[in-house]
């Protein structure tokens, strides 16, 4: 059966929701063979699938284990599609270096991984510190990697304060003027970014890439 674009994307969304990593891998490769925009596949299939399952989980129609399986499947698809995005973007040389992580106390990494992948696909060098990253680790990473940008993601209202705490610690370490700091994650806002002294905020992966390009040109 030949799947056409929309069918392929809805099959990929379903496979993500079902946490079927093998099927996601197979369909992600089919998306590339079909010449579908890999960015569109990330947003319309992978992200949409996670959010749809998230709603089911919030309504008690899915379990945390379903969500973890879906997140793992989504990352399989993201790694395949990211390479295609890089290929199409023809990323040749690094346009800047970014250190990114999800703040301490928070293990959500889907959004952060999407942002990291899109930044890599746009020609930036990305050092991903992972999840549950303490403020001190961000400070050490600035010394270790001398990045242009430090990015912090969080999905919990309670751990938004860690974004503020990390910026304070970067200041106390005398490193604030060496980096631009950006934040994101569903509960964060542009006002919150201003309030805690970040240099920028983005609501989604595509605008995160635009924000970084703007900040680096301005640097
Ligand atoms: Co949890 N979780 N979760 N969760 N989870 C949320 C976030 C929640 C909103 C669900 C709910 O109850 N309504 C709620 C948080 C409420 C709040 O505080 N505001 C919540 C909760 C409470 C929890 C637990 C506490 C549940 C529990 O155990 N009782 C627990 C916390 C664990 C912890 O972190 N300590 C928990 C656990 C989990 C899982 C681990 C099972 C899983 C995460 C799997 C993983 O990440 N590997 C999970 C998931 C998947 C969700 C939902 C369903 C989806 C989050 C997601 O990935 N969104 C979520 C409900 C929802 O949002 N519908 C929920 C998709 C993702 C692409 O969006 O991350 O916003 P987002 O990223 C976007 C933008 O924000 C932006 O670009 C991204 C791509 O477009 N962006 C940036 C993100 N980071 C950026 C950084 C930037 C710039 C832009 O610069 C640096």
mmCIF file of C-alpha atoms and ligand atoms in Angstrom:
data_model
loop_
_atom_site.group_PDB
_atom_site.id
_atom_site.type_symbol
_atom_site.label_atom_id
_atom_site.label_comp_id
_atom_site.label_asym_id
_atom_site.label_seq_id
_atom_site.Cartn_x
_atom_site.Cartn_y
_atom_site.Cartn_z
ATOM 1 C CA UNK A 1 0.000 0.000 0.000
ATOM 2 C CA UNK A 2 1.551 3.349 -1.013
ATOM 3 C CA UNK A 3 1.049 5.881 1.776
ATOM 4 C CA UNK A 4 0.601 9.447 0.584
ATOM 5 C CA UNK A 5 1.940 12.392 2.576
ATOM 6 C CA UNK A 6 -0.957 13.014 4.989
ATOM 7 C CA UNK A 7 -1.474 9.292 5.566
ATOM 8 C CA UNK A 8 2.231 8.893 6.224
ATOM 9 C CA UNK A 9 2.245 11.747 8.755
ATOM 10 C CA UNK A 10 -0.843 10.434 10.544
ATOM 11 C CA UNK A 11 0.645 6.910 10.593
ATOM 12 C CA UNK A 12 3.826 8.423 12.102
ATOM 13 C CA UNK A 13 1.751 10.314 14.671
ATOM 14 C CA UNK A 14 -0.111 7.103 15.596
ATOM 15 C CA UNK A 15 3.143 5.128 15.889
ATOM 16 C CA UNK A 16 4.518 7.854 18.199
ATOM 17 C CA UNK A 17 1.368 7.701 20.362
ATOM 18 C CA UNK A 18 1.663 3.904 20.506
ATOM 19 C CA UNK A 19 5.314 4.218 21.563
ATOM 20 C CA UNK A 20 6.227 1.883 18.672
ATOM 21 C CA UNK A 21 9.881 2.838 18.073
ATOM 22 C CA UNK A 22 10.397 0.313 15.242
ATOM 23 C CA UNK A 23 7.346 1.610 13.352
ATOM 24 C CA UNK A 24 8.430 5.232 13.968
ATOM 25 C CA UNK A 25 11.864 4.409 12.559
ATOM 26 C CA UNK A 26 10.337 2.724 9.481
ATOM 27 C CA UNK A 27 7.860 5.569 8.854
ATOM 28 C CA UNK A 28 10.466 8.318 9.450
ATOM 29 C CA UNK A 29 12.575 6.779 6.697
ATOM 30 C CA UNK A 30 9.478 6.607 4.453
ATOM 31 C CA UNK A 31 8.832 10.313 5.138
ATOM 32 C CA UNK A 32 12.309 11.093 3.837
ATOM 33 C CA UNK A 33 11.892 8.801 0.799
ATOM 34 C CA UNK A 34 8.566 10.514 0.043
ATOM 35 C CA UNK A 35 10.352 13.889 0.036
ATOM 36 C CA UNK A 36 8.156 15.267 2.855
ATOM 37 C CA UNK A 37 9.628 18.273 4.707
ATOM 38 C CA UNK A 38 11.299 16.677 7.777
ATOM 39 C CA UNK A 39 10.531 19.785 9.848
ATOM 40 C CA UNK A 40 6.842 19.352 9.042
ATOM 41 C CA UNK A 41 7.044 15.693 10.066
ATOM 42 C CA UNK A 42 8.600 16.690 13.437
ATOM 43 C CA UNK A 43 5.901 19.253 14.202
ATOM 44 C CA UNK A 44 2.840 17.575 12.629
ATOM 45 C CA UNK A 45 3.558 13.960 13.577
ATOM 46 C CA UNK A 46 6.081 13.599 16.419
ATOM 47 C CA UNK A 47 5.170 16.667 18.519
ATOM 48 C CA UNK A 48 1.445 16.358 17.750
ATOM 49 C CA UNK A 49 1.549 12.698 18.803
ATOM 50 C CA UNK A 50 3.195 13.471 22.142
ATOM 51 C CA UNK A 51 0.738 16.287 22.910
ATOM 52 C CA UNK A 52 -2.249 14.147 21.931
ATOM 53 C CA UNK A 53 -1.065 11.355 24.218
ATOM 54 C CA UNK A 54 -0.332 13.961 26.880
ATOM 55 C CA UNK A 55 -3.968 15.061 26.819
ATOM 56 C CA UNK A 56 -5.063 11.422 27.181
ATOM 57 C CA UNK A 57 -2.683 11.046 30.139
ATOM 58 C CA UNK A 58 -3.992 14.216 31.798
ATOM 59 C CA UNK A 59 -7.549 12.852 31.330
ATOM 60 C CA UNK A 60 -6.474 9.577 32.909
ATOM 61 C CA UNK A 61 -6.814 7.658 29.612
ATOM 62 C CA UNK A 62 -3.078 6.890 29.390
ATOM 63 C CA UNK A 63 -0.293 6.035 31.837
ATOM 64 C CA UNK A 64 3.064 7.660 32.478
ATOM 65 C CA UNK A 65 4.649 4.513 31.028
ATOM 66 C CA UNK A 66 2.804 5.193 27.742
ATOM 67 C CA UNK A 67 4.255 8.688 27.757
ATOM 68 C CA UNK A 68 7.791 7.503 28.357
ATOM 69 C CA UNK A 69 7.470 4.936 25.544
ATOM 70 C CA UNK A 70 6.100 7.640 23.244
ATOM 71 C CA UNK A 71 8.946 9.985 24.175
ATOM 72 C CA UNK A 72 11.492 7.279 23.378
ATOM 73 C CA UNK A 73 9.787 6.542 20.048
ATOM 74 C CA UNK A 74 9.673 10.260 19.255
ATOM 75 C CA UNK A 75 13.404 10.557 19.808
ATOM 76 C CA UNK A 76 14.040 7.676 17.358
ATOM 77 C CA UNK A 77 12.092 9.613 14.724
ATOM 78 C CA UNK A 78 13.756 12.891 15.643
ATOM 79 C CA UNK A 79 17.253 11.486 15.226
ATOM 80 C CA UNK A 80 16.404 10.216 11.701
ATOM 81 C CA UNK A 81 14.599 13.387 10.618
ATOM 82 C CA UNK A 82 17.261 15.660 12.110
ATOM 83 C CA UNK A 83 19.912 14.195 9.820
ATOM 84 C CA UNK A 84 17.660 14.960 6.858
ATOM 85 C CA UNK A 85 17.117 18.516 8.115
ATOM 86 C CA UNK A 86 20.893 18.952 8.376
ATOM 87 C CA UNK A 87 21.336 17.515 4.867
ATOM 88 C CA UNK A 88 18.717 19.867 3.422
ATOM 89 C CA UNK A 89 20.014 22.808 5.394
ATOM 90 C CA UNK A 90 23.433 21.929 4.057
ATOM 91 C CA UNK A 91 24.904 22.932 7.386
ATOM 92 C CA UNK A 92 28.569 23.384 6.613
ATOM 93 C CA UNK A 93 30.285 25.240 9.420
ATOM 94 C CA UNK A 94 29.254 25.926 12.979
ATOM 95 C CA UNK A 95 27.618 29.314 13.371
ATOM 96 C CA UNK A 96 27.971 29.278 17.138
ATOM 97 C CA UNK A 97 28.076 26.998 20.150
ATOM 98 C CA UNK A 98 25.136 26.385 22.471
ATOM 99 C CA UNK A 99 25.018 24.569 25.813
ATOM 100 C CA UNK A 100 21.459 23.422 26.571
ATOM 101 C CA UNK A 101 19.815 21.459 29.363
ATOM 102 C CA UNK A 102 16.630 20.867 31.314
ATOM 103 C CA UNK A 103 16.938 22.420 34.761
ATOM 104 C CA UNK A 104 17.401 20.608 38.050
ATOM 105 C CA UNK A 105 14.342 18.747 39.313
ATOM 106 C CA UNK A 106 12.849 18.366 35.830
ATOM 107 C CA UNK A 107 13.257 15.283 33.567
ATOM 108 C CA UNK A 108 11.158 16.504 30.621
ATOM 109 C CA UNK A 109 13.431 16.501 27.594
ATOM 110 C CA UNK A 110 11.254 16.213 24.502
ATOM 111 C CA UNK A 111 11.062 19.937 23.848
ATOM 112 C CA UNK A 112 14.695 20.486 24.742
ATOM 113 C CA UNK A 113 15.695 17.654 22.361
ATOM 114 C CA UNK A 114 13.656 19.176 19.548
ATOM 115 C CA UNK A 115 15.264 22.584 20.110
ATOM 116 C CA UNK A 116 18.737 20.984 20.278
ATOM 117 C CA UNK A 117 18.084 19.029 17.062
ATOM 118 C CA UNK A 118 16.774 22.037 15.155
ATOM 119 C CA UNK A 119 19.730 24.145 16.274
ATOM 120 C CA UNK A 120 22.151 21.412 15.131
ATOM 121 C CA UNK A 121 20.257 21.158 11.864
ATOM 122 C CA UNK A 122 20.719 24.912 11.441
ATOM 123 C CA UNK A 123 24.479 24.660 11.732
ATOM 124 C CA UNK A 124 25.052 25.317 15.411
ATOM 125 C CA UNK A 125 27.247 23.179 17.652
ATOM 126 C CA UNK A 126 25.033 21.946 20.498
ATOM 127 C CA UNK A 127 26.255 20.511 23.786
ATOM 128 C CA UNK A 128 23.275 18.883 25.489
ATOM 129 C CA UNK A 129 23.724 18.581 29.266
ATOM 130 C CA UNK A 130 20.610 16.378 29.494
ATOM 131 C CA UNK A 131 17.958 16.653 32.191
ATOM 132 C CA UNK A 132 17.846 17.483 35.916
ATOM 133 C CA UNK A 133 20.866 19.806 35.409
ATOM 134 C CA UNK A 134 21.936 21.679 38.582
ATOM 135 C CA UNK A 135 22.800 25.412 38.295
ATOM 136 C CA UNK A 136 26.456 24.655 39.129
ATOM 137 C CA UNK A 137 26.678 22.303 36.124
ATOM 138 C CA UNK A 138 25.627 25.137 33.790
ATOM 139 C CA UNK A 139 28.383 27.328 35.337
ATOM 140 C CA UNK A 140 30.963 24.572 34.853
ATOM 141 C CA UNK A 141 29.800 24.041 31.261
ATOM 142 C CA UNK A 142 30.388 27.735 30.443
ATOM 143 C CA UNK A 143 33.977 27.400 31.653
ATOM 144 C CA UNK A 144 34.415 24.010 29.943
ATOM 145 C CA UNK A 145 32.857 24.752 26.525
ATOM 146 C CA UNK A 146 32.961 28.623 26.280
ATOM 147 C CA UNK A 147 29.567 28.646 24.527
ATOM 148 C CA UNK A 148 27.981 31.690 22.898
ATOM 149 C CA UNK A 149 24.559 30.707 24.264
ATOM 150 C CA UNK A 150 23.276 28.905 27.366
ATOM 151 C CA UNK A 151 19.756 27.486 27.011
ATOM 152 C CA UNK A 152 17.515 26.247 29.827
ATOM 153 C CA UNK A 153 14.297 24.316 29.339
ATOM 154 C CA UNK A 154 11.668 23.465 31.917
ATOM 155 C CA UNK A 155 8.144 22.027 31.851
ATOM 156 C CA UNK A 156 7.253 22.325 35.518
ATOM 157 C CA UNK A 157 6.028 25.528 37.146
ATOM 158 C CA UNK A 158 7.948 24.515 40.258
ATOM 159 C CA UNK A 159 11.290 24.276 38.468
ATOM 160 C CA UNK A 160 10.988 27.570 36.590
ATOM 161 C CA UNK A 161 12.684 29.056 39.650
ATOM 162 C CA UNK A 162 15.751 26.986 38.787
ATOM 163 C CA UNK A 163 16.097 29.031 35.610
ATOM 164 C CA UNK A 164 16.266 32.152 37.792
ATOM 165 C CA UNK A 165 18.674 30.492 40.258
ATOM 166 C CA UNK A 166 20.980 29.381 37.448
ATOM 167 C CA UNK A 167 21.188 32.902 35.996
ATOM 168 C CA UNK A 168 22.030 34.228 39.490
ATOM 169 C CA UNK A 169 24.778 31.609 39.846
ATOM 170 C CA UNK A 170 26.218 32.476 36.409
ATOM 171 C CA UNK A 171 26.326 36.131 37.525
ATOM 172 C CA UNK A 172 27.999 35.253 40.840
ATOM 173 C CA UNK A 173 30.616 33.256 38.933
ATOM 174 C CA UNK A 174 31.432 36.426 36.968
ATOM 175 C CA UNK A 175 30.451 34.732 33.681
ATOM 176 C CA UNK A 176 27.210 36.574 32.831
ATOM 177 C CA UNK A 177 28.715 38.833 30.162
ATOM 178 C CA UNK A 178 30.389 35.905 28.379
ATOM 179 C CA UNK A 179 27.129 34.282 27.263
ATOM 180 C CA UNK A 180 23.661 35.026 26.017
ATOM 181 C CA UNK A 181 21.040 33.119 28.038
ATOM 182 C CA UNK A 182 17.767 31.849 26.541
ATOM 183 C CA UNK A 183 14.933 29.962 28.188
ATOM 184 C CA UNK A 184 11.832 28.015 27.117
ATOM 185 C CA UNK A 185 9.409 25.269 27.990
ATOM 186 C CA UNK A 186 5.619 25.270 28.135
ATOM 187 C CA UNK A 187 5.025 27.157 31.438
ATOM 188 C CA UNK A 188 7.605 29.873 30.666
ATOM 189 C CA UNK A 189 6.787 33.215 29.094
ATOM 190 C CA UNK A 190 8.559 36.205 27.579
ATOM 191 C CA UNK A 191 7.703 38.174 30.748
ATOM 192 C CA UNK A 192 9.307 35.469 32.895
ATOM 193 C CA UNK A 193 12.462 35.624 30.748
ATOM 194 C CA UNK A 194 12.633 39.404 31.231
ATOM 195 C CA UNK A 195 11.929 39.110 34.976
ATOM 196 C CA UNK A 196 14.825 36.686 35.546
ATOM 197 C CA UNK A 197 17.254 38.569 33.291
ATOM 198 C CA UNK A 198 17.480 36.119 30.393
ATOM 199 C CA UNK A 199 18.412 37.497 26.951
ATOM 200 C CA UNK A 200 15.560 35.737 25.170
ATOM 201 C CA UNK A 201 12.655 33.311 25.207
ATOM 202 C CA UNK A 202 11.037 31.192 22.483
ATOM 203 C CA UNK A 203 7.657 29.392 22.431
ATOM 204 C CA UNK A 204 8.767 26.615 20.072
ATOM 205 C CA UNK A 205 11.719 25.026 18.333
ATOM 206 C CA UNK A 206 11.592 27.030 15.112
ATOM 207 C CA UNK A 207 11.490 30.369 16.935
ATOM 208 C CA UNK A 208 14.277 29.163 19.236
ATOM 209 C CA UNK A 209 16.510 28.848 16.160
ATOM 210 C CA UNK A 210 15.488 32.342 14.957
ATOM 211 C CA UNK A 211 16.178 33.754 18.442
ATOM 212 C CA UNK A 212 19.684 32.243 18.531
ATOM 213 C CA UNK A 213 20.492 33.579 15.049
ATOM 214 C CA UNK A 214 19.318 37.052 16.139
ATOM 215 C CA UNK A 215 21.305 37.012 19.367
ATOM 216 C CA UNK A 216 24.495 35.807 17.683
ATOM 217 C CA UNK A 217 24.308 38.370 14.918
ATOM 218 C CA UNK A 218 23.862 40.935 17.606
ATOM 219 C CA UNK A 219 26.813 39.510 19.569
HETATM 220 CO CO1 LIG B 1 4.967 15.564 32.555
HETATM 221 N N1 LIG B 1 4.048 17.143 33.097
HETATM 222 N N2 LIG B 1 5.253 15.177 34.351
HETATM 223 N N3 LIG B 1 5.807 14.100 31.854
HETATM 224 N N4 LIG B 1 4.241 16.020 30.894
HETATM 225 C C1 LIG B 1 3.564 17.991 32.055
HETATM 226 C C2 LIG B 1 4.611 19.023 31.686
HETATM 227 C C3 LIG B 1 2.283 18.646 32.659
HETATM 228 C C4 LIG B 1 1.965 20.011 32.036
HETATM 229 C C5 LIG B 1 1.116 17.654 32.509
HETATM 230 C C6 LIG B 1 -0.083 18.127 33.325
HETATM 231 O O1 LIG B 1 -0.221 17.684 34.417
HETATM 232 N N5 LIG B 1 -0.841 19.042 32.830
HETATM 233 C C7 LIG B 1 2.651 18.736 34.169
HETATM 234 C C8 LIG B 1 3.390 20.005 34.584
HETATM 235 C C9 LIG B 1 2.448 20.978 35.293
HETATM 236 C C10 LIG B 1 3.224 22.234 35.619
HETATM 237 O O2 LIG B 1 4.016 22.231 36.547
HETATM 238 N N6 LIG B 1 3.087 23.242 34.789
HETATM 239 C C11 LIG B 1 3.540 17.504 34.294
HETATM 240 C C12 LIG B 1 3.784 16.804 35.467
HETATM 241 C C13 LIG B 1 3.096 17.301 36.709
HETATM 242 C C14 LIG B 1 4.643 15.711 35.477
HETATM 243 C C15 LIG B 1 5.015 14.881 36.702
HETATM 244 C C16 LIG B 1 5.212 15.635 38.001
HETATM 245 C C17 LIG B 1 3.925 13.791 36.788
HETATM 246 C C18 LIG B 1 4.100 12.905 37.956
HETATM 247 O O3 LIG B 1 5.058 12.195 38.043
HETATM 248 N N7 LIG B 1 3.158 13.064 38.830
HETATM 249 C C19 LIG B 1 6.322 14.256 36.256
HETATM 250 C C20 LIG B 1 7.511 15.156 36.580
HETATM 251 C C21 LIG B 1 8.841 14.471 36.428
HETATM 252 C C22 LIG B 1 9.947 15.534 36.574
HETATM 253 O O4 LIG B 1 10.216 16.242 35.632
HETATM 254 N N8 LIG B 1 10.523 15.636 37.768
HETATM 255 C C23 LIG B 1 6.094 14.208 34.755
HETATM 256 C C24 LIG B 1 6.703 13.272 33.962
HETATM 257 C C25 LIG B 1 6.525 13.227 32.625
HETATM 258 C C26 LIG B 1 7.161 12.114 31.754
HETATM 259 C C27 LIG B 1 8.601 11.812 32.178
HETATM 260 C C28 LIG B 1 6.347 10.869 31.835
HETATM 261 C C29 LIG B 1 6.986 12.700 30.346
HETATM 262 C C30 LIG B 1 8.279 13.354 29.813
HETATM 263 C C31 LIG B 1 9.043 12.421 28.893
HETATM 264 C C32 LIG B 1 10.288 13.108 28.378
HETATM 265 O O5 LIG B 1 10.358 14.320 28.270
HETATM 266 N N9 LIG B 1 11.311 12.323 28.061
HETATM 267 C C33 LIG B 1 5.942 13.792 30.564
HETATM 268 C C34 LIG B 1 5.290 14.423 29.488
HETATM 269 C C35 LIG B 1 5.559 13.911 28.086
HETATM 270 C C36 LIG B 1 4.403 15.480 29.700
HETATM 271 C C37 LIG B 1 3.509 16.177 28.679
HETATM 272 C C38 LIG B 1 2.366 15.249 28.313
HETATM 273 C C39 LIG B 1 4.148 16.637 27.363
HETATM 274 C C40 LIG B 1 5.352 17.534 27.559
HETATM 275 C C41 LIG B 1 6.001 17.650 26.191
HETATM 276 O O6 LIG B 1 6.930 16.958 25.870
HETATM 277 N N10 LIG B 1 5.414 18.556 25.339
HETATM 278 C C42 LIG B 1 3.065 17.436 29.500
HETATM 279 C C43 LIG B 1 1.625 17.841 29.276
HETATM 280 C C44 LIG B 1 1.559 18.726 28.033
HETATM 281 O O7 LIG B 1 2.409 19.600 27.834
HETATM 282 N N11 LIG B 1 0.600 18.505 27.223
HETATM 283 C C45 LIG B 1 3.460 17.124 30.895
HETATM 284 C C46 LIG B 1 5.826 18.608 23.943
HETATM 285 C C47 LIG B 1 7.056 19.467 23.799
HETATM 286 C C48 LIG B 1 7.482 19.548 22.355
HETATM 287 O O8 LIG B 1 6.683 20.791 24.233
HETATM 288 O O9 LIG B 1 8.447 20.800 26.049
HETATM 289 O O10 LIG B 1 6.900 22.772 25.720
HETATM 290 P P1 LIG B 1 7.664 21.658 25.140
HETATM 291 O O11 LIG B 1 8.742 22.240 24.094
HETATM 292 C C49 LIG B 1 8.474 23.184 23.079
HETATM 293 C C50 LIG B 1 8.486 24.624 23.585
HETATM 294 O O12 LIG B 1 8.277 24.757 24.949
HETATM 295 C C51 LIG B 1 9.858 25.138 23.180
HETATM 296 O O13 LIG B 1 10.124 24.406 21.984
HETATM 297 C C52 LIG B 1 9.683 23.094 22.151
HETATM 298 C C53 LIG B 1 9.403 22.425 20.832
HETATM 299 O O14 LIG B 1 8.408 23.061 20.117
HETATM 300 N N12 LIG B 1 10.951 24.950 24.126
HETATM 301 C C54 LIG B 1 12.028 25.781 24.178
HETATM 302 C C55 LIG B 1 11.142 23.955 25.005
HETATM 303 N N13 LIG B 1 12.311 24.118 25.636
HETATM 304 C C56 LIG B 1 12.884 25.236 25.131
HETATM 305 C C57 LIG B 1 14.119 25.854 25.402
HETATM 306 C C58 LIG B 1 14.431 27.020 24.717
HETATM 307 C C59 LIG B 1 13.570 27.550 23.778
HETATM 308 C C60 LIG B 1 12.348 26.945 23.502
HETATM 309 O O15 LIG B 1 15.606 27.679 24.939
HETATM 310 C C61 LIG B 1 16.597 27.083 25.746
#
